[in-house]
Amino acid sequence: MTLTGADETQAAAPGDPAEPGHAGVLRTLLRRRWDAISLSTKLVASLLVLLTIGIAGISFAIRQLVSNYLLEKVDTQIVQQAQLVVNNIDLINESFRDQTSAGMTDYYLQIRDTQAHILSTPLKPVLSGGVVSEPILPADGSMGGITFGEPFTTEARVFLGDSTTSRATLSAARSPWRVVAMKVLNEDGEFTNIAFIGLSLNDQLDTVSMLTRYCIMAGAAIILLGGVIGMLVVQGMLAPLKRIEKTAAKIAAGDLRQRIPAMPENTEIGSLSASLNSMLARIEQSFREQQETTDKMKQFVSDASHELRTPLAAIHGYAELYKMQRDMPGALERADESIAHIEASSSRMTVLVEDLLSLARLDEGRGIDITQQMHLTPIVSDAADDLHALDPERGVSCGTVTLDTSGGGPARLAYAEGPLPSITLNGDASRLRQVVTNIVGNIHRYTPEDSPVEVGLGTLTASIGPESLARMPATEQSFRHFLEAVEVGQSMQIGMNYAVIQIVDHGPGVPDDSRARIFERFYTADPSRARQKGGTGLGMAIVLSVVKAHRGFICASQTPGGGLTITVVLPIGPVEPQPRPGAQTDGSGRAPKPAKAAKAEKRSRRAKG
């Protein structure tokens, strides 16, 4: 029958904290408390814990090392002295009959016969105050399992003297002993006696104790100093995070221009700063675009209301005028005049509403189909003919647009009079016709009837994609960027082929600060000009929306010598791979550029040979 200390099947008490539900709540509370502690405090606390563990481990290792070393030294010393005692046992018995004349007062010596019976104890260390300390040895007549020549540790037996004994003396007397048992042989080599010789470990224990106290004091100083230095270092290392926190607070307060100071991106903080700055830049850009869209929408609604209010006010005014004059003489003639004004105002309002509807459809991606294949050349040619029919005295010429890189300056588009090149692309023919018609209509309205106009069409290769091209703003800087892409594309024959329409007039032009805004809705550099000519201020905005829907680009630039140049860029398709050297020529009768290069290389080799 086996007895156990408790019943293993006993159920846990209802309030036992080891119950799974209570354990989960306890873990949750501890986790929340831990999460509530600041990161700097966690790092410093972790550093202190690691320092404490490290110093404690090192101190314990040093203490054990020194203790074992001192014990080995004592063992060596005892064994050496024991051999000396064994060799001079007779001399010792005579010399130490009187304890007061003992010279080896630190050693303990006991002589026994071969049966382990105590014969004498010639050496007994006497401390101050007459205190005697001696090791506890096996009883008389017994060896207690002790092995000869192998040192062992034993407790001390203390005999007090008559006088008052100090605490230090008692502590030294109670220190354990290190003892070794040796066989005593006579001159003939016969085993005659047993000698127990011992040495108190008081000095060794004092050394280890002093070393332990020193390690504790030094460890405490190191931990304290490490905590202070660690706190300073952690605060310095977390300073970038503090800056990020302050920057985030400023951004939360509404200052989206704030950025985190840049740091090397190969570090964690630097990588985080770069990612946050990139995110903040996108957020600021999105917020700015949203603000601009909101402002444009407000301006658009205001302008549309203003544009619609004018014809509506005219209709209402002439209707009131008709009511006031219908009973007066000559009312019929005045009624015809009022109806004519009402009809003109309603026509203008109809055009405005149709333009607004077109813009709304284009903004929603409706009302346009860019998947059908169409010929662009007839549209441009018809626009030139329409302008000539509207202004018979105006000189209208057509030609080809090419890239001109001569002269050492930046690249530009050159116009050469001649037949328009044949270009086919995917797009909405009716909408593209509306683009060139609106541009030509503006030239008819706002330039002198005798000012010449050049209409050019050409194909250029550019190392830029249609998506990137469509995102470019309608500015001259974007146009220069496109020309740089054309230089790269045509030199390396990579990228996309684009159709370029350029309509150049030599009229009064548009001021530099207003040129990029002519594509804004309801914007005119001269407000009276558009109203007197019958425009709505939405024609160029429709042009921009149609071109962007075709993933194209449009901009207005100044004509050399005065005037305005409108450039429209529409994608045709990717550049086809060049044929190998020696391939057939193209439709123009000229060999492709790589073939020319190959022939030139062959001629060069022949000349060298």
Coordinates of C-alpha atoms in Angstrom, one line a residue:
M1 CA 0.0 0.0 0.0
T2 CA 1.5 3.3 -1.1
L3 CA 0.7 6.6 0.6
T4 CA 0.5 9.9 -1.4
G5 CA 0.5 13.4 -0.1
A6 CA -2.8 14.5 -1.9
D7 CA -5.7 13.3 -4.0
E8 CA -4.8 14.0 -7.7
T9 CA -8.4 13.9 -8.8
Q10 CA -9.5 16.7 -6.4
A11 CA -11.4 19.5 -8.3
A12 CA -10.0 23.0 -8.3
A13 CA -11.7 25.4 -6.0
P14 CA -14.0 27.9 -7.6
G15 CA -11.8 30.9 -6.9
D16 CA -8.5 29.1 -7.8
P17 CA -6.4 31.5 -9.9
A18 CA -5.0 28.5 -11.8
E19 CA -8.4 28.0 -13.4
P20 CA -8.1 28.5 -17.2
G21 CA -10.6 31.4 -17.3
H22 CA -8.8 33.3 -14.5
A23 CA -5.4 32.5 -16.1
G24 CA -6.5 34.0 -19.4
V25 CA -7.8 37.2 -17.6
L26 CA -4.5 37.4 -15.7
R27 CA -2.5 37.1 -18.9
T28 CA -4.6 39.7 -20.6
L29 CA -4.1 42.2 -17.7
L30 CA -0.3 41.5 -17.6
R31 CA -0.1 42.0 -21.4
R32 CA -2.1 45.3 -21.1
R33 CA 0.2 46.5 -18.3
W34 CA 3.3 45.6 -20.4
D35 CA 1.9 47.3 -23.5
A36 CA 1.2 50.4 -21.4
I37 CA 4.9 50.8 -20.6
S38 CA 6.9 53.1 -22.9
L39 CA 9.4 51.6 -25.3
S40 CA 12.3 53.4 -23.7
T41 CA 11.4 52.0 -20.3
K42 CA 11.2 48.5 -21.7
L43 CA 14.6 48.8 -23.4
V44 CA 16.3 50.2 -20.3
A45 CA 14.6 47.6 -18.1
S46 CA 15.7 44.8 -20.5
L47 CA 19.2 46.2 -20.5
L48 CA 19.3 46.2 -16.7
V49 CA 18.0 42.7 -16.5
L50 CA 20.6 41.5 -19.0
L51 CA 23.4 43.3 -17.1
T52 CA 22.3 41.8 -13.8
I53 CA 22.1 38.3 -15.3
G54 CA 25.5 38.8 -17.0
I55 CA 27.3 40.2 -13.9
A56 CA 25.7 37.6 -11.6
G57 CA 26.9 34.8 -13.9
I58 CA 30.4 36.2 -14.3
S59 CA 30.7 36.8 -10.5
F60 CA 29.5 33.3 -9.7
A61 CA 32.0 31.9 -12.3
I62 CA 34.8 33.9 -10.8
R63 CA 33.9 33.0 -7.3
Q64 CA 33.8 29.3 -8.1
L65 CA 37.1 29.5 -10.0
V66 CA 38.9 31.3 -7.2
S67 CA 37.4 29.0 -4.6
N68 CA 38.5 25.9 -6.5
Y69 CA 41.9 27.4 -7.1
L70 CA 42.5 28.2 -3.4
L71 CA 41.2 24.8 -2.4
E72 CA 43.7 23.1 -4.8
K73 CA 46.4 25.3 -3.3
V74 CA 45.4 24.2 0.2
D75 CA 45.4 20.6 -0.8
T76 CA 48.8 20.9 -2.4
Q77 CA 50.1 22.6 0.7
I78 CA 48.6 20.0 3.1
V79 CA 50.0 17.1 1.1
Q80 CA 53.4 18.6 1.0
Q81 CA 53.3 19.3 4.8
A82 CA 51.9 15.8 5.5
Q83 CA 54.8 14.2 3.7
L84 CA 57.2 16.4 5.7
V85 CA 55.4 15.3 8.9
V86 CA 55.6 11.6 8.0
N87 CA 59.3 11.9 7.3
N88 CA 60.0 13.6 10.6
I89 CA 57.4 12.1 12.9
D90 CA 59.9 11.4 15.7
L91 CA 61.3 14.9 15.6
I92 CA 57.8 16.4 15.7
N93 CA 56.8 14.3 18.7
E94 CA 59.8 15.6 20.6
S95 CA 59.6 19.2 19.4
F96 CA 55.9 19.8 20.0
R97 CA 55.4 18.3 23.4
D98 CA 55.1 21.9 24.6
Q99 CA 52.3 23.7 22.6
T100 CA 53.7 27.1 23.4
S101 CA 56.9 26.3 21.4
A102 CA 55.0 25.2 18.3
G103 CA 56.0 26.9 15.2
M104 CA 53.4 25.5 12.9
T105 CA 50.4 26.8 14.9
D106 CA 48.2 26.9 11.8
Y107 CA 48.3 23.1 11.3
Y108 CA 46.5 20.4 13.1
L109 CA 48.3 17.0 13.5
Q110 CA 47.0 13.8 15.0
I111 CA 48.9 10.5 15.2
R112 CA 47.1 7.1 15.2
D113 CA 48.3 3.5 15.2
T114 CA 47.6 1.2 12.4
Q115 CA 44.2 0.3 13.9
A116 CA 43.2 4.0 13.9
H117 CA 43.5 4.4 17.6
I118 CA 44.5 7.9 18.7
L119 CA 48.1 8.0 20.0
S120 CA 48.7 11.7 20.3
T121 CA 47.7 15.1 18.9
P122 CA 51.0 17.0 18.8
L123 CA 49.6 20.1 16.9
K124 CA 46.5 22.0 17.8
P125 CA 46.1 25.6 16.6
V126 CA 45.3 28.0 19.5
L127 CA 43.6 31.2 18.6
S128 CA 43.4 34.4 20.6
G129 CA 41.7 34.1 23.9
G130 CA 42.7 30.5 24.2
V131 CA 40.2 29.3 21.7
V132 CA 41.1 25.9 20.2
S133 CA 39.7 24.8 16.8
E134 CA 40.2 21.3 15.6
P135 CA 38.7 19.2 12.8
I136 CA 36.0 16.6 13.4
L137 CA 37.7 13.3 12.6
P138 CA 36.5 9.7 12.6
A139 CA 36.0 8.2 16.0
D140 CA 38.8 6.5 17.8
G141 CA 39.5 3.1 16.2
S142 CA 37.7 4.0 12.9
M143 CA 38.8 5.5 9.6
G144 CA 35.2 6.4 8.6
G145 CA 35.8 5.4 4.9
I146 CA 38.6 7.9 4.5
T147 CA 41.1 7.2 1.7
F148 CA 44.8 7.7 2.3
G149 CA 46.4 10.6 0.5
E150 CA 43.0 12.1 -0.6
P151 CA 42.2 15.5 1.1
F152 CA 38.7 15.9 2.4
T153 CA 36.7 18.8 4.1
T154 CA 35.3 18.4 7.6
E155 CA 33.6 20.7 10.1
A156 CA 35.4 22.2 13.1
R157 CA 35.1 21.5 16.8
V158 CA 35.6 24.6 18.9
F159 CA 36.9 24.7 22.5
L160 CA 36.5 28.1 24.2
G161 CA 39.0 29.5 26.6
D162 CA 38.4 31.3 29.9
S163 CA 38.5 34.9 28.6
T164 CA 36.0 36.7 26.5
T165 CA 36.1 35.7 22.8
S166 CA 35.5 38.1 20.0
R167 CA 33.1 37.4 17.2
A168 CA 35.8 37.3 14.5
T169 CA 37.8 34.7 16.5
L170 CA 34.7 32.5 16.9
S171 CA 34.0 32.9 13.1
A172 CA 37.6 31.9 12.3
A173 CA 37.4 28.9 14.7
R174 CA 34.2 27.6 13.2
S175 CA 35.7 27.6 9.7
P176 CA 35.8 24.1 8.1
W177 CA 39.1 22.2 7.9
R178 CA 40.8 20.5 5.0
V179 CA 42.4 17.3 6.2
V180 CA 44.5 14.5 4.6
A181 CA 45.3 11.0 6.1
M182 CA 48.8 9.7 5.4
K183 CA 50.4 6.3 6.2
V184 CA 53.6 6.5 8.3
L185 CA 56.3 4.1 7.3
N186 CA 59.5 3.2 9.2
E187 CA 62.9 2.9 7.8
D188 CA 62.2 -0.6 6.7
G189 CA 59.1 0.5 4.8
E190 CA 56.7 -1.0 7.3
F191 CA 53.4 0.7 8.0
T192 CA 53.6 1.9 11.6
N193 CA 51.3 4.8 12.2
I194 CA 48.5 7.0 10.6
A195 CA 49.0 10.8 10.5
F196 CA 46.0 13.2 10.1
I197 CA 47.2 16.7 9.1
G198 CA 44.8 19.5 8.5
L199 CA 44.7 23.2 7.7
S200 CA 41.8 25.6 8.5
L201 CA 40.0 27.1 5.5
N202 CA 39.4 30.4 7.3
D203 CA 41.8 32.4 5.0
Q204 CA 40.4 30.9 1.9
L205 CA 36.8 31.6 3.0
D206 CA 37.8 35.2 3.9
T207 CA 39.3 35.6 0.4
V208 CA 36.3 34.2 -1.4
S209 CA 34.0 36.3 0.9
M210 CA 35.9 39.5 0.1
L211 CA 35.9 38.7 -3.6
T212 CA 32.1 38.1 -3.5
R213 CA 31.6 41.5 -1.8
Y214 CA 33.8 43.2 -4.3
C215 CA 31.9 41.6 -7.2
I216 CA 28.6 42.6 -5.7
M217 CA 29.7 46.2 -5.2
A218 CA 31.4 46.4 -8.6
G219 CA 28.3 44.7 -10.2
A220 CA 25.9 47.2 -8.6
A221 CA 28.1 50.1 -9.8
I222 CA 28.2 48.7 -13.3
I223 CA 24.4 48.1 -13.3
L224 CA 23.8 51.6 -12.1
L225 CA 26.2 53.2 -14.6
G226 CA 24.9 50.9 -17.3
G227 CA 21.3 52.0 -16.5
V228 CA 22.3 55.7 -16.8
I229 CA 24.3 55.2 -19.9
G230 CA 21.7 52.9 -21.4
M231 CA 18.9 55.4 -20.7
L232 CA 20.9 58.1 -22.5
V233 CA 21.8 55.9 -25.4
V234 CA 18.2 54.7 -25.7
Q235 CA 16.9 58.2 -25.6
G236 CA 19.4 59.2 -28.3
M237 CA 18.4 56.2 -30.4
L238 CA 14.7 56.9 -30.0
A239 CA 15.2 60.6 -30.8
P240 CA 14.3 60.0 -34.5
L241 CA 11.1 58.3 -33.4
K242 CA 10.3 61.3 -31.2
R243 CA 10.9 63.5 -34.3
I244 CA 8.5 61.3 -36.3
E245 CA 6.0 61.6 -33.5
K246 CA 6.2 65.4 -33.5
T247 CA 6.0 65.5 -37.3
A248 CA 2.9 63.3 -37.2
A249 CA 1.4 65.5 -34.7
K250 CA 2.0 68.6 -36.9
I251 CA 0.5 66.8 -39.9
A252 CA -2.5 65.7 -37.8
A253 CA -2.9 69.4 -37.0
G254 CA -3.2 70.2 -40.7
D255 CA 0.3 71.0 -41.8
L256 CA 0.7 68.5 -44.7
R257 CA 4.0 70.1 -45.8
Q258 CA 5.9 68.6 -42.8
R259 CA 8.4 65.9 -43.6
I260 CA 10.6 63.6 -41.5
P261 CA 14.3 64.5 -41.6
A262 CA 16.1 62.2 -44.0
M263 CA 18.4 59.5 -42.7
P264 CA 20.5 56.7 -44.3
E265 CA 18.0 54.3 -45.9
N266 CA 20.1 51.3 -44.9
T267 CA 19.0 51.8 -41.3
E268 CA 15.6 50.8 -39.9
I269 CA 14.7 54.4 -39.0
G270 CA 16.0 55.7 -42.3
S271 CA 13.9 53.2 -44.2
L272 CA 10.9 54.0 -42.1
S273 CA 11.4 57.8 -42.6
A274 CA 11.7 57.3 -46.4
S275 CA 8.5 55.2 -46.5
L276 CA 6.6 57.7 -44.3
N277 CA 7.9 60.7 -46.4
S278 CA 6.8 58.9 -49.6
M279 CA 3.4 58.2 -48.0
L280 CA 3.1 61.8 -46.8
A281 CA 4.0 63.1 -50.2
R282 CA 1.2 61.0 -51.8
I283 CA -1.2 62.1 -49.1
E284 CA -0.4 65.7 -49.7
Q285 CA -0.6 65.3 -53.4
S286 CA -4.0 63.6 -53.1
F287 CA -5.2 66.2 -50.7
R288 CA -4.0 69.0 -53.0
E289 CA -5.6 67.3 -56.0
Q290 CA -8.8 66.9 -54.1
Q291 CA -8.7 70.5 -53.0
E292 CA -8.0 71.6 -56.6
T293 CA -10.8 69.5 -57.8
T294 CA -13.2 71.0 -55.2
D295 CA -12.0 74.5 -56.1
K296 CA -12.4 73.8 -59.8
M297 CA -15.9 72.3 -59.2
K298 CA -16.9 75.4 -57.2
Q299 CA -15.5 77.7 -59.9
F300 CA -17.2 75.6 -62.6
V301 CA -20.5 75.8 -60.9
S302 CA -20.1 79.5 -60.3
D303 CA -19.1 80.1 -63.9
A304 CA -21.8 77.9 -65.3
S305 CA -24.4 79.7 -63.2
H306 CA -23.1 83.0 -64.4
E307 CA -23.1 81.9 -68.0
L308 CA -26.6 80.5 -67.8
R309 CA -27.9 83.5 -65.8
T310 CA -27.0 85.9 -68.7
P311 CA -29.2 84.3 -71.4
L312 CA -31.9 83.5 -68.9
A313 CA -32.0 87.2 -67.7
A314 CA -32.1 88.3 -71.3
I315 CA -35.1 86.0 -72.0
H316 CA -36.9 87.1 -68.9
G317 CA -36.2 90.8 -69.7
Y318 CA -37.4 90.6 -73.3
A319 CA -40.5 88.7 -72.2
E320 CA -41.3 91.4 -69.6
L321 CA -40.7 94.0 -72.2
Y322 CA -43.1 92.3 -74.6
K323 CA -45.8 92.2 -71.9
M324 CA -45.3 95.9 -71.2
Q325 CA -45.5 97.0 -74.9
R326 CA -48.0 94.6 -76.4
D327 CA -50.9 97.1 -75.9
M328 CA -49.0 100.0 -77.3
P329 CA -49.0 101.1 -81.0
G330 CA -46.4 99.2 -83.1
A331 CA -46.4 96.3 -80.7
L332 CA -46.1 93.7 -83.5
E333 CA -42.8 95.0 -84.7
R334 CA -41.4 95.3 -81.2
A335 CA -42.6 91.8 -80.5
D336 CA -40.6 90.4 -83.5
E337 CA -37.5 92.1 -82.1
S338 CA -38.1 90.7 -78.6
I339 CA -38.7 87.2 -80.0
A340 CA -35.4 87.5 -82.0
H341 CA -33.5 88.4 -78.9
I342 CA -35.1 85.6 -77.0
E343 CA -34.3 83.1 -79.7
A344 CA -30.6 84.3 -79.8
S345 CA -30.3 83.9 -76.0
S346 CA -32.0 80.5 -76.0
S347 CA -29.6 79.4 -78.8
R348 CA -26.6 80.5 -76.8
M349 CA -28.0 78.8 -73.7
T350 CA -28.6 75.6 -75.8
V351 CA -25.0 75.6 -77.0
L352 CA -23.8 76.1 -73.4
V353 CA -25.9 73.3 -72.1
E354 CA -24.7 71.0 -74.8
D355 CA -21.1 71.8 -74.1
L356 CA -21.7 71.2 -70.4
L357 CA -23.3 67.9 -71.2
S358 CA -20.4 66.9 -73.4
L359 CA -17.9 67.7 -70.6
A360 CA -19.9 65.8 -68.1
R361 CA -20.0 62.7 -70.4
L362 CA -16.3 63.0 -71.1
D363 CA -15.6 63.2 -67.3
E364 CA -17.6 60.1 -66.8
G365 CA -15.9 58.3 -69.7
R366 CA -19.1 58.2 -71.8
G367 CA -19.9 59.5 -75.2
I368 CA -16.5 58.5 -76.7
D369 CA -15.3 55.3 -78.4
I370 CA -11.5 55.2 -79.0
T371 CA -11.5 51.6 -80.3
Q372 CA -12.5 52.3 -83.9
Q373 CA -9.9 52.7 -86.6
M374 CA -10.0 56.0 -88.4
H375 CA -8.0 58.2 -90.8
L376 CA -6.7 61.3 -89.2
T377 CA -5.5 63.1 -92.4
P378 CA -9.0 63.9 -93.8
I379 CA -10.1 65.4 -90.5
V380 CA -7.1 67.8 -90.4
S381 CA -7.5 68.6 -94.1
D382 CA -11.2 69.4 -93.7
A383 CA -10.4 71.7 -90.8
A384 CA -8.0 73.7 -93.0
D385 CA -10.6 73.9 -95.7
D386 CA -13.3 75.1 -93.2
L387 CA -11.0 77.8 -92.0
H388 CA -10.3 78.9 -95.6
A389 CA -14.0 79.0 -96.3
L390 CA -14.7 81.1 -93.1
D391 CA -11.9 83.5 -93.9
P392 CA -11.3 83.6 -97.7
E393 CA -8.6 86.3 -97.3
R394 CA -6.6 84.2 -94.8
G395 CA -3.6 82.3 -96.1
V396 CA -4.0 78.6 -94.9
S397 CA -1.3 76.1 -95.8
C398 CA -0.8 72.5 -95.0
G399 CA 2.4 70.5 -94.5
T400 CA 4.4 68.0 -92.6
V401 CA 5.7 68.2 -89.0
T402 CA 9.2 66.8 -88.2
L403 CA 11.7 67.0 -85.4
D404 CA 14.4 69.6 -85.9
T405 CA 17.6 69.0 -83.9
S406 CA 19.9 71.3 -85.9
G407 CA 21.3 74.6 -84.6
G408 CA 22.8 73.2 -81.5
G409 CA 19.9 74.3 -79.3
P410 CA 17.0 72.2 -77.9
A411 CA 15.0 70.1 -80.2
R412 CA 11.8 71.7 -81.8
L413 CA 9.1 70.9 -84.2
A414 CA 9.7 72.0 -87.8
Y415 CA 7.0 72.7 -90.4
A416 CA 7.6 71.9 -94.1
E417 CA 4.8 72.9 -96.5
G418 CA 3.5 70.1 -98.7
P419 CA 0.9 67.3 -98.8
L420 CA -0.4 66.0 -95.5
P421 CA 1.0 62.5 -94.6
S422 CA -1.5 59.6 -94.4
I423 CA -2.0 58.6 -90.7
T424 CA -4.3 55.9 -89.4
L425 CA -5.0 55.4 -85.7
N426 CA -7.6 54.1 -83.2
G427 CA -9.9 56.9 -82.0
D428 CA -13.3 58.5 -82.1
A429 CA -13.5 60.3 -85.5
S430 CA -16.4 62.6 -84.5
R431 CA -14.7 63.7 -81.3
L432 CA -11.3 64.3 -82.9
R433 CA -13.1 66.3 -85.6
Q434 CA -14.6 68.4 -82.8
V435 CA -11.0 69.0 -81.5
V436 CA -9.7 70.5 -84.7
T437 CA -12.9 72.3 -85.3
N438 CA -12.8 74.0 -82.0
I439 CA -9.2 75.0 -82.5
V440 CA -9.9 76.4 -86.0
G441 CA -13.0 78.1 -84.6
N442 CA -11.0 80.0 -82.0
I443 CA -8.5 81.1 -84.7
H444 CA -11.5 82.4 -86.8
R445 CA -12.9 84.3 -83.8
Y446 CA -9.8 85.8 -82.2
T447 CA -7.2 86.4 -85.0
P448 CA -7.3 88.9 -87.8
E449 CA -8.8 87.6 -91.0
D450 CA -5.6 88.2 -93.0
S451 CA -3.2 86.5 -90.6
P452 CA -1.7 83.3 -92.1
V453 CA -2.2 79.8 -90.5
E454 CA -0.1 76.7 -91.0
V455 CA -1.7 73.3 -90.3
G456 CA 0.9 70.5 -89.9
L457 CA 0.6 66.7 -89.4
G458 CA 3.4 64.2 -88.8
T459 CA 4.5 61.0 -87.1
L460 CA 7.1 61.0 -84.3
T461 CA 8.6 58.2 -82.2
A462 CA 8.9 58.9 -78.4
S463 CA 10.3 56.9 -75.6
I464 CA 7.3 57.6 -73.3
G465 CA 4.1 55.6 -72.8
P466 CA 0.6 56.9 -73.5
E467 CA -0.4 56.6 -69.8
S468 CA 2.5 58.8 -68.7
L469 CA 1.9 61.2 -71.6
A470 CA -1.8 61.6 -70.7
R471 CA -0.9 62.5 -67.1
M472 CA 1.4 65.4 -68.1
P473 CA -0.1 68.8 -67.6
A474 CA -0.9 71.0 -70.6
T475 CA 2.2 73.2 -70.2
E476 CA 5.2 74.1 -72.3
Q477 CA 7.5 72.4 -69.9
S478 CA 5.7 69.1 -70.5
F479 CA 6.0 69.8 -74.2
R480 CA 9.8 70.1 -73.9
H481 CA 9.8 66.9 -71.9
F482 CA 7.9 65.2 -74.8
L483 CA 10.4 66.5 -77.3
E484 CA 13.3 65.1 -75.3
A485 CA 11.5 61.7 -75.3
V486 CA 11.1 62.1 -79.1
E487 CA 14.9 62.6 -79.4
V488 CA 15.6 59.4 -77.5
G489 CA 12.9 57.4 -79.2
Q490 CA 13.9 58.4 -82.8
S491 CA 17.6 57.8 -82.1
M492 CA 17.1 54.4 -80.6
Q493 CA 13.9 53.4 -82.4
I494 CA 12.1 52.4 -79.2
G495 CA 8.8 53.5 -77.6
M496 CA 5.5 54.6 -79.2
N497 CA 4.6 56.2 -82.5
Y498 CA 2.6 59.3 -82.1
A499 CA 0.6 61.5 -84.5
V500 CA 1.4 65.2 -84.0
I501 CA -1.1 67.9 -85.2
Q502 CA 0.2 71.4 -85.1
I503 CA -1.9 74.4 -85.9
V504 CA 0.0 77.7 -85.9
D505 CA -1.5 81.1 -86.2
H506 CA 0.1 84.6 -86.3
G507 CA -2.5 86.6 -84.4
P508 CA -2.2 88.5 -81.2
G509 CA -1.4 85.4 -79.2
V510 CA -2.0 84.8 -75.5
P511 CA 0.0 86.2 -72.6
D512 CA 2.6 83.9 -71.0
D513 CA 0.8 83.7 -67.6
S514 CA -2.5 82.9 -69.3
R515 CA -1.3 80.4 -72.0
A516 CA -1.5 77.3 -69.8
R517 CA -5.0 78.3 -68.5
I518 CA -6.8 78.4 -71.9
F519 CA -7.9 74.8 -71.4
E520 CA -9.7 75.6 -68.1
R521 CA -13.4 75.7 -68.2
F522 CA -15.0 79.2 -68.8
Y523 CA -11.5 80.8 -68.8
T524 CA -10.6 83.5 -71.3
A525 CA -7.7 85.9 -71.2
D526 CA -10.0 88.7 -72.2
P527 CA -13.5 88.1 -70.8
S528 CA -15.2 90.4 -73.2
R529 CA -13.6 88.7 -76.2
A530 CA -15.3 85.4 -75.8
R531 CA -18.7 86.9 -75.1
Q532 CA -18.6 89.3 -78.0
K533 CA -17.6 86.5 -80.4
G534 CA -20.3 84.2 -79.2
G535 CA -18.1 81.6 -77.4
T536 CA -19.0 79.8 -74.2
G537 CA -15.5 79.4 -72.8
L538 CA -15.8 75.6 -72.9
G539 CA -14.4 74.8 -76.4
M540 CA -10.8 74.3 -75.4
A541 CA -11.8 72.5 -72.2
I542 CA -13.7 70.0 -74.4
V543 CA -10.6 69.7 -76.6
L544 CA -8.5 68.9 -73.6
S545 CA -10.9 66.3 -72.3
V546 CA -11.2 64.6 -75.7
V547 CA -7.4 64.5 -76.1
K548 CA -6.9 63.1 -72.6
A549 CA -9.6 60.4 -73.3
H550 CA -7.4 59.3 -76.3
R551 CA -4.4 59.1 -73.9
G552 CA -2.9 62.0 -75.7
F553 CA -1.3 65.4 -74.9
I554 CA -2.1 69.0 -75.9
C555 CA -0.4 72.3 -75.1
A556 CA -0.4 75.9 -76.3
S557 CA 2.9 77.6 -77.0
Q558 CA 4.0 81.0 -78.4
T559 CA 4.5 81.2 -82.1
P560 CA 7.9 82.7 -83.1
G561 CA 7.2 86.2 -84.2
G562 CA 3.9 86.4 -82.4
G563 CA 0.8 84.2 -82.3
L564 CA -0.4 81.0 -80.7
T565 CA 0.6 77.4 -81.6
I566 CA -1.6 74.5 -80.6
T567 CA 0.1 71.0 -80.6
V568 CA -1.9 67.8 -80.3
V569 CA -0.2 64.5 -79.7
L570 CA -2.2 61.2 -80.2
P571 CA -0.8 57.7 -79.8
I572 CA -0.7 55.4 -82.8
G573 CA 1.0 52.2 -81.7
P574 CA 4.2 50.7 -80.4
V575 CA 7.3 50.9 -82.6
E576 CA 7.7 47.7 -84.7
P577 CA 10.9 45.7 -84.5
Q578 CA 13.5 46.9 -87.0
P579 CA 14.2 44.5 -89.9
R580 CA 17.6 42.8 -90.1
P581 CA 20.3 44.4 -92.2
G582 CA 19.7 43.7 -95.9
A583 CA 15.9 43.6 -95.6
Q584 CA 13.7 45.2 -98.3
T585 CA 13.1 49.0 -98.2
D586 CA 9.9 50.5 -96.8
G587 CA 7.1 52.1 -98.8
S588 CA 8.9 55.4 -99.2
G589 CA 11.7 53.7 -101.1
R590 CA 14.2 54.3 -98.4
A591 CA 16.0 51.5 -96.5
P592 CA 15.4 51.4 -92.8
K593 CA 17.9 53.0 -90.5
P594 CA 19.6 49.8 -89.3
A595 CA 20.2 48.7 -92.9
K596 CA 21.9 52.0 -93.6
A597 CA 24.0 51.6 -90.6
A598 CA 25.0 48.1 -91.7
K599 CA 25.9 49.3 -95.2
A600 CA 28.0 52.2 -93.8
E601 CA 29.8 49.7 -91.5
K602 CA 30.6 47.5 -94.5
R603 CA 31.9 50.4 -96.5
S604 CA 34.1 51.4 -93.6
R605 CA 35.6 48.0 -93.3
R606 CA 36.3 47.9 -97.0
A607 CA 38.1 51.3 -96.8
K608 CA 40.2 50.1 -94.0
G609 CA 41.1 46.9 -95.9

